[in-house]
C-alpha cells in the first residue's frame, strides 16, 4: 500500500510539473535601476509586450514610430532556452513585409527564476548576452514580480 501511494504521488507530481516557459507566461512588473517602472507580458503563443521608455509596446500589434520604418507594423516575439544556465531569452523584433515576418533584430537576455512569481532578468542592448548576474551588469538587470 505504501509503495502504491508513493508511486501515485510521484506520478501526479510529474504530470503537474511546469516548464519555465509555462511559468513565464503572464504579466510581470518591476522597477529598473533608474527607478522606471517596467511591464513585461509573455503570452503562450510567444508574443511579448513590454514597456520601453515609459511606453507599452504591444508585441502583437506594434506600429513603428519615427525613422525610415515609420508607420510599419511590427511584432515582438520571444524564445526561451531552458537548457542553458542561466536560462537564455531572446526578444525578437519582426517587420511585416508583404504578409511575411522578417526578423529585424534580437535583444539577448538571461533569466533566473527566483520562484514562480519572481524572476530576475538581464537584458542586453549591445548584442552580447550576459553569462551571469553580477555587479557589472546590475544596471541592466531587473527583478520582476508576477502581477
Coordinates of N, CA, C and O in Angstrom, one line a residue:
X1 N 0.8 -1.2 0.0 CA 0.0 0.0 0.0 C 0.9 1.3 0.0 O 0.6 2.2 -0.7
X2 N 1.9 1.3 0.8 CA 2.8 2.4 0.9 C 3.5 2.7 -0.4 O 3.6 3.8 -0.9
X3 N 3.9 1.6 -1.1 CA 4.6 1.7 -2.4 C 3.7 2.3 -3.4 O 4.1 3.1 -4.2
X4 N 2.4 1.8 -3.4 CA 1.5 2.3 -4.4 C 1.2 3.8 -4.2 O 1.1 4.5 -5.1
X5 N 1.0 4.2 -2.9 CA 0.8 5.6 -2.6 C 2.0 6.4 -3.0 O 1.8 7.5 -3.6
X6 N 3.2 6.0 -2.8 CA 4.4 6.7 -3.1 C 4.5 6.8 -4.7 O 4.7 7.9 -5.2
X7 N 4.2 5.8 -5.4 CA 4.2 5.8 -6.8 C 3.2 6.8 -7.4 O 3.4 7.6 -8.3
X8 N 2.0 6.8 -6.8 CA 0.9 7.7 -7.2 C 1.4 9.1 -7.0 O 1.2 10.0 -7.9
X9 N 1.9 9.4 -5.8 CA 2.4 10.8 -5.6 C 3.5 11.2 -6.5 O 3.5 12.4 -7.0
X10 N 4.4 10.4 -6.9 CA 5.5 10.7 -7.8 C 4.9 11.0 -9.2 O 5.2 12.0 -9.8
X11 N 4.0 10.1 -9.6 CA 3.4 10.3 -11.0 C 2.6 11.5 -11.1 O 2.6 12.2 -12.1
X12 N 1.8 11.8 -10.1 CA 1.0 13.0 -10.1 C 1.8 14.3 -10.1 O 1.5 15.3 -10.7
X13 N 2.9 14.3 -9.3 CA 3.8 15.5 -9.3 C 4.5 15.7 -10.6 O 4.7 16.8 -11.0
X14 N 4.9 14.6 -11.3 CA 5.5 14.7 -12.6 C 4.5 15.3 -13.6 O 4.8 16.2 -14.4
X15 N 3.3 14.8 -13.6 CA 2.3 15.3 -14.6 C 1.9 16.8 -14.4 O 1.4 17.4 -15.3
X16 N 2.1 17.3 -13.2 CA 1.8 18.7 -13.0 C 3.0 19.6 -13.0 O 2.9 20.8 -12.8
X17 N 4.2 19.1 -13.3 CA 5.4 19.9 -13.3 C 5.3 20.9 -14.5 O 4.9 20.5 -15.6
X18 N 5.6 22.1 -14.3 CA 5.6 23.1 -15.3 C 6.9 23.4 -15.8 O 7.9 23.4 -15.1
X19 N 7.0 23.7 -17.1 CA 8.2 24.2 -17.7 C 8.4 25.6 -17.3 O 7.5 26.3 -16.9
X20 N 9.7 26.1 -17.5 CA 9.9 27.5 -17.2 C 9.1 28.4 -18.1 O 8.7 29.5 -17.7
X21 N 9.0 28.0 -19.3 CA 8.2 28.8 -20.3 C 6.7 29.0 -19.8 O 6.2 30.0 -19.8
X22 N 6.2 27.9 -19.3 CA 4.8 27.9 -18.8 C 4.7 28.9 -17.6 O 3.7 29.6 -17.4
X23 N 5.7 28.9 -16.7 CA 5.7 29.8 -15.6 C 5.9 31.2 -16.0 O 5.3 32.1 -15.5
X24 N 6.7 31.4 -17.1 CA 7.0 32.8 -17.6 C 5.7 33.4 -18.1 O 5.6 34.7 -18.0
X25 N 4.8 32.7 -18.7 CA 3.6 33.3 -19.3 C 2.8 34.0 -18.3 O 2.5 33.5 -17.2
X26 N 2.5 35.3 -18.6 CA 1.7 36.1 -17.7 C 2.2 37.6 -17.7 O 3.1 37.9 -18.5
X27 N 1.7 38.3 -16.7 CA 2.1 39.8 -16.6 C 3.1 39.9 -15.4 O 2.8 39.4 -14.3
X28 N 4.1 40.7 -15.7 CA 5.2 40.9 -14.8 C 5.5 42.4 -14.6 O 5.4 43.1 -15.6
X29 N 5.8 42.8 -13.4 CA 6.1 44.2 -13.1 C 7.4 44.3 -12.3 O 7.7 43.5 -11.5
X30 N 8.1 45.4 -12.6 CA 9.3 45.6 -11.8 C 9.8 47.1 -12.0 O 9.2 47.8 -12.8
X31 N 10.8 47.5 -11.2 CA 11.4 48.8 -11.3 C 12.9 48.6 -11.6 O 13.5 47.8 -11.0
X32 N 13.3 49.3 -12.7 CA 14.7 49.2 -13.1 C 15.7 50.0 -12.2 O 15.2 50.7 -11.3
X33 N 16.9 50.0 -12.5 CA 18.0 50.7 -11.7 C 17.7 52.2 -11.7 O 18.1 52.9 -10.7
X34 N 17.1 52.7 -12.7 CA 16.9 54.2 -12.8 C 15.6 54.6 -12.2 O 15.3 55.8 -12.1
X35 N 14.8 53.6 -11.6 CA 13.6 53.9 -11.0 C 12.4 53.8 -11.9 O 11.2 54.1 -11.4
X36 N 12.5 53.5 -13.1 CA 11.4 53.4 -14.1 C 10.7 52.1 -13.9 O 11.3 51.1 -13.7
X37 N 9.3 52.2 -13.9 CA 8.5 51.0 -13.8 C 8.5 50.3 -15.1 O 8.4 51.0 -16.2
X38 N 8.6 49.0 -15.1 CA 8.6 48.2 -16.3 C 7.5 47.1 -16.2 O 7.3 46.5 -15.2
X39 N 7.0 46.9 -17.4 CA 6.0 45.8 -17.5 C 6.5 44.9 -18.6 O 7.0 45.3 -19.7
X40 N 6.3 43.6 -18.4 CA 6.6 42.6 -19.4 C 5.4 41.6 -19.4 O 5.1 41.1 -18.3
X41 N 4.9 41.3 -20.6 CA 3.8 40.4 -20.7 C 4.2 39.3 -21.7 O 4.4 39.6 -22.9
X42 N 4.3 38.1 -21.2 CA 4.6 37.0 -22.0 C 3.4 36.2 -22.3 O 2.7 35.8 -21.4
X43 N 3.1 35.9 -23.6 CA 1.9 35.1 -23.9 C 2.3 33.6 -24.3 O 3.5 33.4 -24.6
X44 N 1.4 32.7 -24.2 CA 1.7 31.3 -24.5 C 2.0 31.1 -26.0 O 2.7 30.1 -26.4
X45 N 1.6 32.1 -26.9 CA 1.9 31.9 -28.3 C 3.2 32.7 -28.7 O 3.4 33.1 -29.8
X46 N 4.1 33.0 -27.7 CA 5.4 33.5 -27.8 C 5.5 35.0 -28.2 O 6.5 35.5 -28.7
X47 N 4.4 35.8 -27.9 CA 4.5 37.2 -28.1 C 4.9 37.8 -26.8 O 4.6 37.3 -25.7
X48 N 5.6 38.9 -26.9 CA 5.9 39.7 -25.7 C 5.5 41.1 -25.9 O 5.8 41.7 -26.9
X49 N 4.9 41.7 -24.9 CA 4.6 43.1 -24.8 C 5.5 43.7 -23.7 O 5.6 43.0 -22.6
X50 N 6.0 44.9 -23.8 CA 6.9 45.4 -22.8 C 7.0 46.9 -22.8 O 6.7 47.5 -23.8
X51 N 7.3 47.5 -21.7 CA 7.5 48.9 -21.6 C 8.9 49.3 -22.0 O 9.9 48.7 -21.6
X52 N 8.9 50.2 -23.0 CA 10.2 50.8 -23.5 C 10.1 52.3 -23.4 O 9.2 52.9 -24.0
X53 N 11.0 52.9 -22.6 CA 11.0 54.4 -22.4 C 9.6 54.9 -21.9 O 9.1 55.9 -22.4
X54 N 8.9 54.1 -21.0 CA 7.7 54.5 -20.5 C 6.5 54.2 -21.4 O 5.3 54.5 -21.0
X55 N 6.7 53.7 -22.6 CA 5.6 53.3 -23.5 C 5.4 51.8 -23.6 O 6.4 51.1 -23.8
X56 N 4.2 51.3 -23.4 CA 4.0 49.9 -23.6 C 3.9 49.5 -25.1 O 3.1 50.1 -25.8
X57 N 4.8 48.7 -25.5 CA 4.9 48.2 -26.9 C 4.1 46.9 -26.9 O 4.4 45.9 -26.3
X58 N 3.0 46.9 -27.7 CA 2.2 45.7 -27.9 C 2.9 44.7 -28.9 O 3.0 45.1 -30.1
X59 N 3.3 43.6 -28.4 CA 4.1 42.7 -29.3 C 3.3 42.1 -30.4 O 3.9 41.7 -31.4
X60 N 2.0 42.1 -30.3 CA 1.2 41.5 -31.4 C 0.8 42.6 -32.4 O 0.3 42.2 -33.5
X61 N 0.9 43.8 -32.1 CA 0.4 44.9 -33.0 C 1.2 46.1 -32.7 O 0.6 47.1 -32.3
X62 N 2.4 46.1 -33.0 CA 3.3 47.3 -32.8 C 3.4 48.1 -34.1 O 3.7 47.6 -35.2
X63 N 3.2 49.4 -34.0 CA 3.4 50.3 -35.1 C 4.6 51.1 -34.8 O 4.7 51.8 -33.8
X64 N 5.6 51.1 -35.7 CA 6.8 51.8 -35.6 C 6.6 53.3 -35.7 O 5.8 53.8 -36.6
X65 N 7.2 54.0 -34.8 CA 7.0 55.5 -34.7 C 8.4 56.1 -35.0 O 9.3 56.0 -34.3
X66 N 8.4 56.9 -36.1 CA 9.7 57.6 -36.5 C 10.6 56.7 -37.3 O 10.4 55.5 -37.5
X67 N 11.6 57.4 -37.9 CA 12.6 56.7 -38.7 C 12.1 56.3 -40.0 O 11.0 56.6 -40.4
X68 N 13.0 55.5 -40.7 CA 12.6 55.1 -42.1 C 11.5 54.1 -42.1 O 10.9 53.9 -43.2
X69 N 11.2 53.4 -41.0 CA 10.1 52.5 -41.0 C 8.8 53.0 -40.3 O 8.0 52.2 -39.9
X70 N 8.7 54.3 -40.2 CA 7.6 55.0 -39.6 C 6.2 54.4 -40.1 O 6.1 54.4 -41.3
X71 N 5.4 54.0 -39.2 CA 4.0 53.5 -39.6 C 4.0 52.1 -40.0 O 2.9 51.5 -40.2
X72 N 5.2 51.4 -40.1 CA 5.2 50.0 -40.4 C 4.8 49.1 -39.2 O 5.1 49.4 -38.1
X73 N 4.0 48.1 -39.5 CA 3.6 47.2 -38.4 C 4.7 46.2 -38.1 O 5.4 45.7 -39.0
X74 N 4.9 46.0 -36.8 CA 6.0 45.0 -36.4 C 5.4 44.1 -35.3 O 4.3 44.3 -34.8
X75 N 6.2 43.1 -35.0 CA 5.9 42.2 -34.0 C 7.0 42.0 -33.0 O 8.2 42.1 -33.5
X76 N 6.8 41.7 -31.8 CA 7.8 41.3 -30.8 C 7.5 39.9 -30.3 O 6.4 39.6 -29.8
X77 N 8.4 39.0 -30.5 CA 8.2 37.6 -30.0 C 9.4 37.2 -29.1 O 10.4 37.9 -29.1
X78 N 9.3 36.1 -28.4 CA 10.4 35.7 -27.6 C 10.6 34.2 -27.8 O 9.7 33.4 -28.2
X79 N 11.8 33.8 -27.5 CA 12.2 32.4 -27.5 C 13.0 32.2 -26.2 O 13.7 33.0 -25.7
X80 N 12.8 31.0 -25.5 CA 13.4 30.7 -24.3 C 14.2 29.4 -24.4 O 13.7 28.5 -25.1
X81 N 15.4 29.3 -23.9 CA 16.2 28.1 -24.0 C 16.5 27.7 -22.5 O 17.4 28.2 -21.9
X82 N 15.7 26.7 -22.1 CA 15.8 26.2 -20.7 C 17.0 25.3 -20.5 O 17.3 25.0 -19.3
X83 N 17.6 24.9 -21.6 CA 18.8 24.0 -21.4 C 20.0 24.8 -21.0 O 21.0 24.2 -20.6
X84 N 20.0 26.1 -21.1 CA 21.1 27.0 -20.8 C 21.1 27.4 -19.3 O 20.0 27.5 -18.7
X85 N 22.2 27.6 -18.7 CA 22.3 28.1 -17.3 C 23.2 29.3 -17.3 O 24.4 29.2 -17.7
X86 N 22.7 30.5 -17.0 CA 21.3 30.8 -16.7 C 20.4 30.7 -18.0 O 21.0 30.6 -19.1
X87 N 19.1 30.6 -17.8 CA 18.2 30.4 -19.0 C 18.4 31.6 -20.0 O 18.5 32.7 -19.6
X88 N 18.4 31.2 -21.2 CA 18.6 32.3 -22.3 C 17.2 32.7 -22.8 O 16.3 31.8 -23.0
X89 N 17.0 34.0 -23.0 CA 15.8 34.5 -23.5 C 16.2 35.5 -24.7 O 17.0 36.3 -24.5
X90 N 15.6 35.3 -25.8 CA 15.8 36.2 -27.0 C 14.4 36.9 -27.2 O 13.4 36.2 -27.3
X91 N 14.5 38.2 -27.3 CA 13.3 39.0 -27.7 C 13.6 39.4 -29.2 O 14.6 40.1 -29.4
X92 N 12.7 39.0 -30.1 CA 13.0 39.1 -31.5 C 12.0 40.1 -32.1 O 10.8 40.0 -31.9
X93 N 12.5 41.2 -32.8 CA 11.7 42.1 -33.5 C 11.5 41.7 -34.9 O 12.5 41.4 -35.6
X94 N 10.3 41.7 -35.4 CA 10.0 41.4 -36.8 C 9.2 42.5 -37.4 O 8.4 43.2 -36.8
X95 N 9.5 42.7 -38.7 CA 8.7 43.6 -39.5 C 7.8 42.7 -40.3 O 8.1 41.6 -40.7
X96 N 6.6 43.2 -40.6 CA 5.7 42.5 -41.5 C 5.8 43.1 -42.9 O 5.4 44.3 -43.1
X97 N 6.3 42.4 -43.8 CA 6.5 42.8 -45.2 C 5.8 41.9 -46.1 O 6.2 40.7 -46.2
X98 N 4.8 42.3 -46.8 CA 4.0 41.5 -47.8 C 3.5 40.3 -47.1 O 3.5 39.2 -47.7
X99 N 3.0 40.4 -45.9 CA 2.4 39.3 -45.1 C 3.4 38.4 -44.5 O 3.0 37.4 -43.9
X100 N 4.7 38.6 -44.6 CA 5.7 37.7 -44.1 C 6.4 38.4 -42.9 O 6.7 39.6 -42.9
X101 N 6.8 37.6 -41.9 CA 7.6 38.1 -40.8 C 9.1 38.1 -41.2 O 9.6 37.0 -41.5
X102 N 9.7 39.3 -41.1 CA 11.1 39.4 -41.5 C 11.8 39.8 -40.2 O 11.5 40.9 -39.6
X103 N 12.8 39.0 -39.7 CA 13.5 39.3 -38.5 C 14.3 40.6 -38.7 O 15.1 40.6 -39.7
X104 N 14.2 41.5 -37.8 CA 15.0 42.8 -37.8 C 16.1 42.9 -36.8 O 17.0 43.7 -36.9
X105 N 15.9 42.1 -35.7 CA 16.9 42.2 -34.6 C 16.5 41.4 -33.4 O 15.4 41.0 -33.3
X106 N 17.5 41.2 -32.5 CA 17.3 40.5 -31.3 C 17.9 41.2 -30.1 O 18.9 41.8 -30.2
X107 N 17.1 41.2 -29.0 CA 17.7 41.6 -27.7 C 18.0 40.3 -27.0 O 17.1 39.4 -26.9
X108 N 19.1 40.2 -26.4 CA 19.6 39.0 -25.7 C 19.5 39.1 -24.2 O 19.9 40.1 -23.7
X109 N 18.9 38.1 -23.6 CA 18.7 38.2 -22.1 C 19.0 36.9 -21.4 O 19.1 35.9 -22.1
X110 N 19.1 37.0 -20.1 CA 19.2 35.8 -19.3 C 18.2 35.9 -18.2 O 17.8 37.1 -17.8
X111 N 17.7 34.8 -17.7 CA 16.6 34.7 -16.7 C 17.1 33.9 -15.5 O 17.7 32.9 -15.7
X112 N 16.6 34.3 -14.4 CA 16.8 33.5 -13.2 C 15.4 33.5 -12.5 O 14.9 34.5 -12.0
X113 N 14.8 32.3 -12.4 CA 13.6 32.1 -11.7 C 13.8 32.0 -10.2 O 14.3 31.0 -9.7
X114 N 13.5 33.1 -9.5 CA 13.6 33.1 -8.0 C 12.5 32.2 -7.4 O 12.7 31.6 -6.4
X115 N 11.3 32.3 -8.0 CA 10.1 31.5 -7.6 C 9.2 31.5 -8.8 O 9.5 32.1 -9.8
X116 N 8.0 31.0 -8.7 CA 7.0 31.0 -9.8 C 6.5 32.4 -9.9 O 5.8 32.7 -10.9
X117 N 6.7 33.3 -9.0 CA 6.1 34.6 -9.0 C 7.2 35.7 -9.0 O 6.9 36.9 -8.8
X118 N 8.5 35.4 -9.2 CA 9.5 36.4 -9.2 C 10.7 35.9 -10.0 O 11.2 34.8 -9.9
X119 N 11.1 36.7 -11.0 CA 12.2 36.4 -11.9 C 13.1 37.6 -12.0 O 12.7 38.8 -11.8
X120 N 14.4 37.3 -12.2 CA 15.4 38.3 -12.4 C 15.8 38.2 -13.9 O 15.9 37.1 -14.4
X121 N 15.8 39.3 -14.6 CA 16.1 39.3 -16.0 C 17.2 40.4 -16.2 O 17.2 41.4 -15.7
X122 N 18.2 40.0 -17.1 CA 19.2 40.9 -17.5 C 19.0 41.0 -19.0 O 19.1 40.0 -19.7
X123 N 18.8 42.2 -19.5 CA 18.5 42.4 -21.0 C 19.6 43.2 -21.6 O 19.9 44.4 -21.1
X124 N 20.3 42.7 -22.5 CA 21.4 43.3 -23.2 C 20.9 44.1 -24.4 O 20.2 43.5 -25.2
X125 N 21.4 45.3 -24.6 CA 21.1 46.1 -25.8 C 22.2 46.2 -26.7 O 22.1 46.8 -27.8
X126 N 23.4 45.6 -26.4 CA 24.6 45.7 -27.2 C 24.9 44.4 -28.0 O 25.9 44.3 -28.6
X127 N 23.9 43.5 -28.0 CA 24.1 42.3 -28.8 C 24.9 41.2 -28.2 O 25.2 40.2 -28.9
X128 N 25.3 41.4 -27.0 CA 26.1 40.3 -26.3 C 25.3 39.9 -25.0 O 25.0 40.7 -24.2
X129 N 25.0 38.6 -25.0 CA 24.3 38.1 -23.9 C 25.2 37.9 -22.6 O 26.3 37.4 -22.7
X130 N 24.7 38.4 -21.5 CA 25.4 38.2 -20.3 C 25.5 36.7 -20.0 O 24.6 35.9 -20.4
X131 N 26.5 36.3 -19.3 CA 26.7 34.9 -18.9 C 26.3 34.6 -17.4 O 26.1 33.5 -17.0
X132 N 26.2 35.7 -16.7 CA 25.8 35.6 -15.3 C 25.3 37.0 -14.8 O 25.4 38.0 -15.5
X133 N 24.7 36.9 -13.6 CA 24.2 38.2 -13.0 C 25.4 38.6 -12.1 O 25.8 37.9 -11.3
X134 N 25.8 39.9 -12.3 CA 26.9 40.4 -11.4 C 26.8 41.9 -11.3 O 25.9 42.5 -11.9
X135 N 27.8 42.5 -10.6 CA 27.8 43.9 -10.4 C 28.0 44.7 -11.7 O 27.4 45.8 -11.9
X136 N 28.7 44.2 -12.6 CA 29.0 44.9 -13.9 C 27.7 45.0 -14.8 O 27.7 45.9 -15.6
X137 N 26.8 44.1 -14.6 CA 25.5 44.3 -15.4 C 24.3 44.6 -14.6 O 23.2 44.4 -15.0
X138 N 24.5 45.0 -13.3 CA 23.4 45.3 -12.4 C 22.5 46.4 -13.0 O 21.3 46.3 -12.8
X139 N 23.0 47.3 -13.7 CA 22.2 48.4 -14.2 C 21.2 47.9 -15.3 O 20.1 48.6 -15.5
X140 N 21.5 46.8 -16.0 CA 20.6 46.3 -17.0 C 19.8 45.1 -16.5 O 19.2 44.3 -17.2
X141 N 19.8 44.9 -15.2 CA 19.1 43.8 -14.5 C 17.9 44.3 -13.8 O 18.0 45.3 -13.1
X142 N 16.8 43.6 -13.9 CA 15.6 44.0 -13.2 C 14.9 42.8 -12.5 O 15.0 41.7 -13.0
X143 N 14.3 43.0 -11.3 CA 13.6 42.0 -10.7 C 12.1 42.2 -11.0 O 11.6 43.3 -10.7
X144 N 11.5 41.2 -11.6 CA 10.1 41.3 -12.0 C 9.3 40.4 -11.1 O 9.7 39.3 -10.7
X145 N 8.1 40.9 -10.7 CA 7.2 40.1 -9.9 C 5.9 40.0 -10.7 O 5.4 40.9 -11.4
X146 N 5.3 38.8 -10.5 CA 4.0 38.5 -11.2 C 3.0 39.5 -10.8 O 2.8 39.7 -9.6
X147 N 2.2 40.0 -11.7 CA 1.2 40.9 -11.4 C -0.2 40.2 -11.4 O -0.5 39.4 -12.2

